[in-house]
PDB file of C-alpha atoms in Angstrom:
ATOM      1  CA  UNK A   1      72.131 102.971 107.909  1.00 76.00           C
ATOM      2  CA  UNK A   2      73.579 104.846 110.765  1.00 84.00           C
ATOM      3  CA  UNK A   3      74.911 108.544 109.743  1.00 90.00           C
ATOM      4  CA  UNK A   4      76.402 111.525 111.709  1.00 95.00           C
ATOM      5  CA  UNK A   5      76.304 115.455 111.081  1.00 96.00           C
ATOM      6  CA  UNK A   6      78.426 117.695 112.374  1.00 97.00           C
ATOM      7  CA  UNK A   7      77.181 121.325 111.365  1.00 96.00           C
ATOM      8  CA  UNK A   8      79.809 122.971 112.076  1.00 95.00           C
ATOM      9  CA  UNK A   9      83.175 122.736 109.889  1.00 95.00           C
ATOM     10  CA  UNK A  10      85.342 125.154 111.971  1.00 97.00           C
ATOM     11  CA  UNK A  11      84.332 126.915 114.885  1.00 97.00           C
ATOM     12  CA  UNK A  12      86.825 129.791 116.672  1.00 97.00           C
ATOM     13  CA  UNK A  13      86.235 130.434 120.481  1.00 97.00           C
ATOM     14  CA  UNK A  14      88.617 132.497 122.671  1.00 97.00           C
ATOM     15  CA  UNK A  15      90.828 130.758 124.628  1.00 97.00           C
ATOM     16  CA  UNK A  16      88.719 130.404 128.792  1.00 97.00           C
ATOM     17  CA  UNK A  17      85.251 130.876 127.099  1.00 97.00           C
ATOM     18  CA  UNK A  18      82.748 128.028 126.880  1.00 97.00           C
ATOM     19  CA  UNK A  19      82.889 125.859 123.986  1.00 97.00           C
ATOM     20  CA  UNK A  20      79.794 123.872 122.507  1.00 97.00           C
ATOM     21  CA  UNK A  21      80.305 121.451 119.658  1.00 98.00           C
ATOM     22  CA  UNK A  22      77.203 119.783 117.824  1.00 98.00           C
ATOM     23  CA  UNK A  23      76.447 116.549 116.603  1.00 97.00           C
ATOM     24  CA  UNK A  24      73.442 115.083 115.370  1.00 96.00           C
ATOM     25  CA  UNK A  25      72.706 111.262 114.485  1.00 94.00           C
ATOM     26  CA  UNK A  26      70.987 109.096 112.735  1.00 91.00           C
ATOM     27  CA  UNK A  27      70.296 105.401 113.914  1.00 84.00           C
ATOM     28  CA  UNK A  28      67.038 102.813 114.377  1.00 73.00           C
ATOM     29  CA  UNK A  29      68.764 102.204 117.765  1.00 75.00           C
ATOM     30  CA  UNK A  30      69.919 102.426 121.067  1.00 73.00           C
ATOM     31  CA  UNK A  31      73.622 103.939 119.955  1.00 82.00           C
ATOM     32  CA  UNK A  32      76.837 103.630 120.973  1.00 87.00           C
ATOM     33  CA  UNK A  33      78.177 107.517 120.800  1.00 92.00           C
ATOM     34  CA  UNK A  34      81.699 108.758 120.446  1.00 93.00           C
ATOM     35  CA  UNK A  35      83.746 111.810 120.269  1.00 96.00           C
ATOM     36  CA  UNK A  36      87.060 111.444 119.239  1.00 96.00           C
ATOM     37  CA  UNK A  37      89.715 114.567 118.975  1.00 96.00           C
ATOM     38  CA  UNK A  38      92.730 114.752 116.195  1.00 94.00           C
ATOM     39  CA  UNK A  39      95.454 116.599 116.483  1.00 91.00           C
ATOM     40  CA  UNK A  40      97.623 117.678 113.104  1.00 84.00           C
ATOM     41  CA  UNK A  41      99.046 114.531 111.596  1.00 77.00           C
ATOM     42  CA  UNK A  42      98.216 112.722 114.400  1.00 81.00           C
ATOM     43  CA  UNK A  43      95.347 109.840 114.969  1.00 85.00           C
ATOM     44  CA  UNK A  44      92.312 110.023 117.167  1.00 91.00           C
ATOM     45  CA  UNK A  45      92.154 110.058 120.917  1.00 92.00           C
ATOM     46  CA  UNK A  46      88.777 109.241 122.391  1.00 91.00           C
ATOM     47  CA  UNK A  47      87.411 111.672 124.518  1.00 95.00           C
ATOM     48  CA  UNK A  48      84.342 110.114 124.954  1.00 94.00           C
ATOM     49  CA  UNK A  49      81.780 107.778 125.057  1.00 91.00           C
ATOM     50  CA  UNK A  50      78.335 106.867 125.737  1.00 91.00           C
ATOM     51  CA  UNK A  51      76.735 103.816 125.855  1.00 84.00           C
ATOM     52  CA  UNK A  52      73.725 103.884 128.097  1.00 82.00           C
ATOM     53  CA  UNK A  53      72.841 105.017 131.891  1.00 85.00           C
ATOM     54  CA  UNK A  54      73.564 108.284 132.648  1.00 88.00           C
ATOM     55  CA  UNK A  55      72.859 110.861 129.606  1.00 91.00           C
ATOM     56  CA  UNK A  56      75.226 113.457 130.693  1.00 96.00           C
ATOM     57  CA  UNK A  57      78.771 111.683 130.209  1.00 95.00           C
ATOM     58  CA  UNK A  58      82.311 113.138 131.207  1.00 96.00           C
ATOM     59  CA  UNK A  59      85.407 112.268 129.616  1.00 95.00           C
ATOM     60  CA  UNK A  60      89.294 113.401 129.968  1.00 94.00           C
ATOM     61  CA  UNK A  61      90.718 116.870 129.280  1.00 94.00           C
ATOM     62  CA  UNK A  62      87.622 118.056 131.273  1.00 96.00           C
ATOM     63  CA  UNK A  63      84.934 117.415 128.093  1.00 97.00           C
ATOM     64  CA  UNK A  64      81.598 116.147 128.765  1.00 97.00           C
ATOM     65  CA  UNK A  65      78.761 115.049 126.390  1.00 98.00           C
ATOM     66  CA  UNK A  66      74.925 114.948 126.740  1.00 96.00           C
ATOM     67  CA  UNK A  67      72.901 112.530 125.205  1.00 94.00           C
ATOM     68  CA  UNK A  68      69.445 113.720 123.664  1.00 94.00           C
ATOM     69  CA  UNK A  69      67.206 110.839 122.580  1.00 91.00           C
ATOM     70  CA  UNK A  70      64.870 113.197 121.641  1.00 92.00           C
ATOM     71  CA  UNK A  71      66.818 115.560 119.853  1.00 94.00           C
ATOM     72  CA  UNK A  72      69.164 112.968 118.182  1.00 93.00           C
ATOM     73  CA  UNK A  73      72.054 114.945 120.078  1.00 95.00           C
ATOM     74  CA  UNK A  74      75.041 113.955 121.572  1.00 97.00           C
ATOM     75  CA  UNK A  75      76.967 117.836 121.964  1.00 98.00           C
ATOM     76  CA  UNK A  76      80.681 118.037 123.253  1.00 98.00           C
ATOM     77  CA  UNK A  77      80.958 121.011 125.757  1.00 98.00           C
ATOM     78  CA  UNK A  78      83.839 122.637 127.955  1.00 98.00           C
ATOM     79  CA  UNK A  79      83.066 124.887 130.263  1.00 97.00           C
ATOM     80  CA  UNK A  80      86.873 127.204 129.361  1.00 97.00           C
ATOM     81  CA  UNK A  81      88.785 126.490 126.776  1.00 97.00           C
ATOM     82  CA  UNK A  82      92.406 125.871 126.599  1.00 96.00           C
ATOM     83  CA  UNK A  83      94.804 126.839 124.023  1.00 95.00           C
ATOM     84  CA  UNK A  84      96.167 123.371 123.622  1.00 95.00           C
ATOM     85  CA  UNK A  85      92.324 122.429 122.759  1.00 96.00           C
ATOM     86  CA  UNK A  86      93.085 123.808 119.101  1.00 96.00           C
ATOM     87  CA  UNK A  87      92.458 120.207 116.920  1.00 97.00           C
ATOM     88  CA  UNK A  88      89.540 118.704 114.886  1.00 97.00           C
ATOM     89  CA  UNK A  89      86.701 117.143 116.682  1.00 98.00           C
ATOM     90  CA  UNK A  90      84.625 113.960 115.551  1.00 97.00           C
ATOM     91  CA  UNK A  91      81.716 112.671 116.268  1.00 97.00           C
ATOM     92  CA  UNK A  92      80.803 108.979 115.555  1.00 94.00           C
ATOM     93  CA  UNK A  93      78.285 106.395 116.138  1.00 91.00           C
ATOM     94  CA  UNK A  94      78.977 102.826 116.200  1.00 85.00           C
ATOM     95  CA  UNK A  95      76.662  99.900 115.888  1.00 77.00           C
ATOM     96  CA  UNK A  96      77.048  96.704 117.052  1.00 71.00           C
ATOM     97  CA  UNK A  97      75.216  93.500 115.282  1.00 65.00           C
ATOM     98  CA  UNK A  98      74.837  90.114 116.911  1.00 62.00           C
ATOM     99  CA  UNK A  99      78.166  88.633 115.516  1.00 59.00           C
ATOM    100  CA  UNK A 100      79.673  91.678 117.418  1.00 60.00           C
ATOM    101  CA  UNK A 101      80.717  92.669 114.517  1.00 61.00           C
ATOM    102  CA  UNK A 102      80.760  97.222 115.157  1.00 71.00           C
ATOM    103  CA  UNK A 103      80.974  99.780 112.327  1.00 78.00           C
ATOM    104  CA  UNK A 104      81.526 103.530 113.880  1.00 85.00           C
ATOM    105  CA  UNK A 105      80.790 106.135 111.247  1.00 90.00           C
ATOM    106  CA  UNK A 106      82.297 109.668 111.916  1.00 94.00           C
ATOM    107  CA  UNK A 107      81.194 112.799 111.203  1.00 95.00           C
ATOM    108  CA  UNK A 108      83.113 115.036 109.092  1.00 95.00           C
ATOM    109  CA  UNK A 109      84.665 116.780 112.125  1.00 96.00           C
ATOM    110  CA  UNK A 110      84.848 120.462 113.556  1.00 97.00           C
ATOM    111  CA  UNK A 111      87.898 122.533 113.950  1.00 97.00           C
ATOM    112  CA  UNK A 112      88.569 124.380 116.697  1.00 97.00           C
ATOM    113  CA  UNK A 113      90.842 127.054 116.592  1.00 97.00           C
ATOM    114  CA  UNK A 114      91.477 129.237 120.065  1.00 97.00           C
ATOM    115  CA  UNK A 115      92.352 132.713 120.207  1.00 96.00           C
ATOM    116  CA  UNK A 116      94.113 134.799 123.017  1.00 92.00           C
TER     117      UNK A 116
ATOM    118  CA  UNK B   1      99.378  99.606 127.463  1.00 52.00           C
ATOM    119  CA  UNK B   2     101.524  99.422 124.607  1.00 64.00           C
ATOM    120  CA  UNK B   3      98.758 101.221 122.141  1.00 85.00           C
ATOM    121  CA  UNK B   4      97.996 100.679 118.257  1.00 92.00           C
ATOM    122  CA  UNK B   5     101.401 101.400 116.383  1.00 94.00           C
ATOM    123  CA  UNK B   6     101.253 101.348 112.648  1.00 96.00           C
ATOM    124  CA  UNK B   7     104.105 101.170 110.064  1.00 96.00           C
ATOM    125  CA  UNK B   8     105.654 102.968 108.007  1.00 96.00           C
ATOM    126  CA  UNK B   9     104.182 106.779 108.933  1.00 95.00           C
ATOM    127  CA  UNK B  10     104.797 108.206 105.280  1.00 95.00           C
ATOM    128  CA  UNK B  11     104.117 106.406 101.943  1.00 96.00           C
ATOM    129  CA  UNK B  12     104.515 107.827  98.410  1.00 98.00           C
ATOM    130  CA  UNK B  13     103.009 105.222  95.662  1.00 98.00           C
ATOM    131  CA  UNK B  14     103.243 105.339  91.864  1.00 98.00           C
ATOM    132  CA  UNK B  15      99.559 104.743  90.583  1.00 98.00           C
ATOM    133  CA  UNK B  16      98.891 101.038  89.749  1.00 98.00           C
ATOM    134  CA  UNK B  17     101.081  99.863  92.125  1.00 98.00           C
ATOM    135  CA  UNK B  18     100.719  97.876  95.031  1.00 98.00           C
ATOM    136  CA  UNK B  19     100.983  99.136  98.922  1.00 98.00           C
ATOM    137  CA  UNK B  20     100.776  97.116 102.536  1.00 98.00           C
ATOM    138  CA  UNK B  21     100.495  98.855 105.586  1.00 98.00           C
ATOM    139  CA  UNK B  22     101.255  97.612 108.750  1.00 97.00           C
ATOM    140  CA  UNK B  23      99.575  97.630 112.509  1.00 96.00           C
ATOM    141  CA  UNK B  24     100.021  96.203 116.108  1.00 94.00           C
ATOM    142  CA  UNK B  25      97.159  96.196 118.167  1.00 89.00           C
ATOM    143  CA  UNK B  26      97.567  97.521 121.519  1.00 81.00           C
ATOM    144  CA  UNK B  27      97.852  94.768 124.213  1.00 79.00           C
ATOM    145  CA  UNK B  28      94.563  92.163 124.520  1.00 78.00           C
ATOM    146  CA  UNK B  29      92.692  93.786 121.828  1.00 82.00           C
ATOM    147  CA  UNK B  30      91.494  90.754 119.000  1.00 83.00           C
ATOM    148  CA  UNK B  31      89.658  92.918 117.368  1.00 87.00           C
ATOM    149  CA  UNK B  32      91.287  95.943 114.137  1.00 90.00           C
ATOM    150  CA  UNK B  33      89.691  97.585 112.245  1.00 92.00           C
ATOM    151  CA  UNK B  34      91.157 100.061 109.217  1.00 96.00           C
ATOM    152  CA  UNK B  35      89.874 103.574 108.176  1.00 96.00           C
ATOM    153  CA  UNK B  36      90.687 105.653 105.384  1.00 97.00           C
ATOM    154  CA  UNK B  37      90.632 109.429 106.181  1.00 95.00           C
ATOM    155  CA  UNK B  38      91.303 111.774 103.299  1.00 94.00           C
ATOM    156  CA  UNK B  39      92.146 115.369 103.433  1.00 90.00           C
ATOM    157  CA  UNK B  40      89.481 117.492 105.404  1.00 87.00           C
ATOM    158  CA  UNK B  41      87.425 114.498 105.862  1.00 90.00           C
ATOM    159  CA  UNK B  42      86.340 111.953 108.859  1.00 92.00           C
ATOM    160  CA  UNK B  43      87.452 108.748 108.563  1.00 94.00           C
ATOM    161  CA  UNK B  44      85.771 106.126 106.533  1.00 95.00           C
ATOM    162  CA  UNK B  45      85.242 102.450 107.475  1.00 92.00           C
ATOM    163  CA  UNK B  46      87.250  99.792 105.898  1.00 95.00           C
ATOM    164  CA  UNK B  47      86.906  96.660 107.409  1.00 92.00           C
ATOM    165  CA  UNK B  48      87.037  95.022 110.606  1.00 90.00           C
ATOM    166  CA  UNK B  49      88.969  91.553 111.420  1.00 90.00           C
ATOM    167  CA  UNK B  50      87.848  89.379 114.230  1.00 85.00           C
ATOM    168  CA  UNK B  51      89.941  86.015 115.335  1.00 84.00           C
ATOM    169  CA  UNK B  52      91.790  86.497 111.422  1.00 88.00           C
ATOM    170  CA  UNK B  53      88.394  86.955 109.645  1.00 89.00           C
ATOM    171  CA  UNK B  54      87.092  89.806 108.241  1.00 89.00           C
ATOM    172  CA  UNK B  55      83.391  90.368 109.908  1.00 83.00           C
ATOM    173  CA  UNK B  56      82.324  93.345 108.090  1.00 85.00           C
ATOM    174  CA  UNK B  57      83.361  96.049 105.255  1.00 89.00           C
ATOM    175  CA  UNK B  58      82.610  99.506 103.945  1.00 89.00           C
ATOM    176  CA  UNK B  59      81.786 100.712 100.500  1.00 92.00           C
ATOM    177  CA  UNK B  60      85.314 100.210  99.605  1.00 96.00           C
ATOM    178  CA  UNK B  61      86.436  97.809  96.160  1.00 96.00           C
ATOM    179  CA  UNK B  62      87.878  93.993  96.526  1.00 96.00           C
ATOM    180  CA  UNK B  63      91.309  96.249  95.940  1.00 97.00           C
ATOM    181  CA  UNK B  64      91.341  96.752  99.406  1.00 98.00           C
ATOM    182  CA  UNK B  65      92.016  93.643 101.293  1.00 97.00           C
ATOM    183  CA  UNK B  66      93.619  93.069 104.354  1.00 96.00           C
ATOM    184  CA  UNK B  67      94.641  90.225 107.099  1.00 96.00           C
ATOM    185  CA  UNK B  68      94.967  89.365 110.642  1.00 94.00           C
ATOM    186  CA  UNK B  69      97.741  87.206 112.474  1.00 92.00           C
ATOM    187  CA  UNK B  70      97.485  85.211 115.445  1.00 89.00           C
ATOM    188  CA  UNK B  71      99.573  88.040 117.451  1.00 86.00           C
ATOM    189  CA  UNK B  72      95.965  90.272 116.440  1.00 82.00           C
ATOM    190  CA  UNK B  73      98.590  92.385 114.567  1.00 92.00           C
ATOM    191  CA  UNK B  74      97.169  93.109 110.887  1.00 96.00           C
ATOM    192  CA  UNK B  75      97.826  94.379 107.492  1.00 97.00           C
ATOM    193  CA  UNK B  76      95.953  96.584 104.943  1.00 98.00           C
ATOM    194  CA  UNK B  77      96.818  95.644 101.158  1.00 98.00           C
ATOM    195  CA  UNK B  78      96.091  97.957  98.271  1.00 98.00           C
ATOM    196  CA  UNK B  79      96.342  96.654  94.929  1.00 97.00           C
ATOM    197  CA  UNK B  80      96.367  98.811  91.398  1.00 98.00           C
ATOM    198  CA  UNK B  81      96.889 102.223  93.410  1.00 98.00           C
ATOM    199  CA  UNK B  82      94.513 105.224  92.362  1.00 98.00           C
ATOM    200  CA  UNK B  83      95.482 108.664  93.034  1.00 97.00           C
ATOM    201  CA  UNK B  84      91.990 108.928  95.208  1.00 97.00           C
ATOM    202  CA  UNK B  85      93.520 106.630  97.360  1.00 98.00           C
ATOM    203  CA  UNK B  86      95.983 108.951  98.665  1.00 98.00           C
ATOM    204  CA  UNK B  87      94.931 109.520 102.657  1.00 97.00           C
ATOM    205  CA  UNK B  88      95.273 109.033 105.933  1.00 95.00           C
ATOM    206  CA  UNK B  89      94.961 105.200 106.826  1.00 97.00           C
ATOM    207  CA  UNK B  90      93.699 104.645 110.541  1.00 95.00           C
ATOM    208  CA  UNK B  91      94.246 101.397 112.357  1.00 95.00           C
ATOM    209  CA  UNK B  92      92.310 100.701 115.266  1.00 92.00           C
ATOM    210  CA  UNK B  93      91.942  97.617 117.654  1.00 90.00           C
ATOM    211  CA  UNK B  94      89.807  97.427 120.031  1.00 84.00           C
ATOM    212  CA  UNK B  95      88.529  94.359 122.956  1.00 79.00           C
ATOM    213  CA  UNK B  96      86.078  92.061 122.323  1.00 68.00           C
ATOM    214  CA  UNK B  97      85.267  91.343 126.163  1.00 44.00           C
ATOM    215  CA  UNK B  98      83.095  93.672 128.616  1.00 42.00           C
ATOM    216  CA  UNK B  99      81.390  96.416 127.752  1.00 50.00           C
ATOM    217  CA  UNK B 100      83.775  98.388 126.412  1.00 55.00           C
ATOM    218  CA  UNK B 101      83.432  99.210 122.866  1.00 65.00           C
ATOM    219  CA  UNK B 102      85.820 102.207 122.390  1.00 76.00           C
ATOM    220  CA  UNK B 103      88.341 101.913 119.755  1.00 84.00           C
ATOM    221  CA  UNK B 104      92.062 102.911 120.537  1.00 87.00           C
ATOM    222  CA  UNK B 105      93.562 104.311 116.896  1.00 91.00           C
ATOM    223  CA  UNK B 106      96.656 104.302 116.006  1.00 92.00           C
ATOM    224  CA  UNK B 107      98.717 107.252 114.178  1.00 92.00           C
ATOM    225  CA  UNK B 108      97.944 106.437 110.935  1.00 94.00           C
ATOM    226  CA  UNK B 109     100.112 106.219 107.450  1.00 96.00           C
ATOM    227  CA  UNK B 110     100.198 108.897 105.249  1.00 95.00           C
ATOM    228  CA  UNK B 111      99.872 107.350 101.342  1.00 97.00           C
ATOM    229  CA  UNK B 112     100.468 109.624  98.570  1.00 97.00           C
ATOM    230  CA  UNK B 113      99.767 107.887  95.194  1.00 98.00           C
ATOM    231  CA  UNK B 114     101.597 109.931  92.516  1.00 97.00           C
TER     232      UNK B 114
END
């Protein structure tokens, strides 16, 4: 069974300084990878996603992603933070069977708050 | 792009009753699937309908049923409400064609079961 951790439940970063979030999986497989971001009350907007090729992937807002095989990795980054980058971040691996049938299981998310 | 919309936003339930929730899938997407997210937690898998079948399910009771229309619009039932079942309910729809495998959520429906 596929699983995601996300170590860290809130994280607080000033707002133009370099933000890091982690994720670890677990999967018997090549994965599909996903980060997603949630805003209060709101659903999720994918940032993200990684499938296979390239290992370093960039998505919108100016987030990018790096797949680690070896590490069982797949860490959001931004190289400054924005104020309006204040939500909860999700991780999530999917898995597709031969029916094409996916299941994406999230992690339990990181919030990011942003100071002045 | 029209996007996933979902219907109604905000729910309150009196335990043991019975709840359906509503969702459109965005535009050439035949393939939903629902999540429930409760407070301070990541979304859990449902189920997932494909062509009006349901092609795979979560740890989630026989309570929790849902269908698919020929539009690819869908609904979520609920049946004898628990309070634990108060969350966040995701929809999200997605296209079975290409390689693209990213799911486009909607804004959810807030249940309260009281």
């Amino acid at each position: 069974a596929q699983s995601v951790t996300q170590p860290d439940i809130h994280i607080t970063v000033s707002e133009g300084a370099s933000l890091e979030l982690r994720c670890n999986y677990s999967y018997g497989a090549t994965p599909y990878l996903f980060w997603y971001v949630q805003s209060p009350g709101q659903g999720l907007q994918l940032l993200l996603k990684y499938f296979s090729g390239d290992t370093l992937v960039q998505g919108i807002k100016g987030f990018e992603a790096e797949f680690k095989r070896s590490q069982s990795s797949f860490n959001l980054r931004k190289p400054s933070v924005h104020w309006s980058d204040a939500a909860e971040y999700f991780c999530a691996v999917g898995a597709v069977n031969s029916g094409g049938y996916q299941k994406v299981t999230f992690g339990i998310g990181t919030k990011l708050q942003v100071i002045p | 792009e029209t996007g996933v919309t979902q219907s109604p936003t905000h729910l309150i339930k009196t335990r043991g009753q019975q709840v359906t929730l509503r969702c459109s899938s965005q535009s050439g997407h035949n393939t939903v699937s629902w999540y429930q997210q409760a407070l301070g937690q990541g979304p859990q898998f449902i189920f997932q309908y494909y062509r009006e079948e349901e092609n795979g399910r979560g740890n989630f009771p026989p309570r929790f049923s849902g269908l698919q229309f020929p539009n690819y619009s869908s609904e979520l039932n609920v049946n004898a409400l628990e309070l634990d079942d108060s969350a966040l309910y995701l929809c999200a729809s997605r296209p079975v064609q290409g390689g693209d495998y990213g799911y486009t959520f909607g804004s959810g429906t807030r249940l309260t079961v009281v």
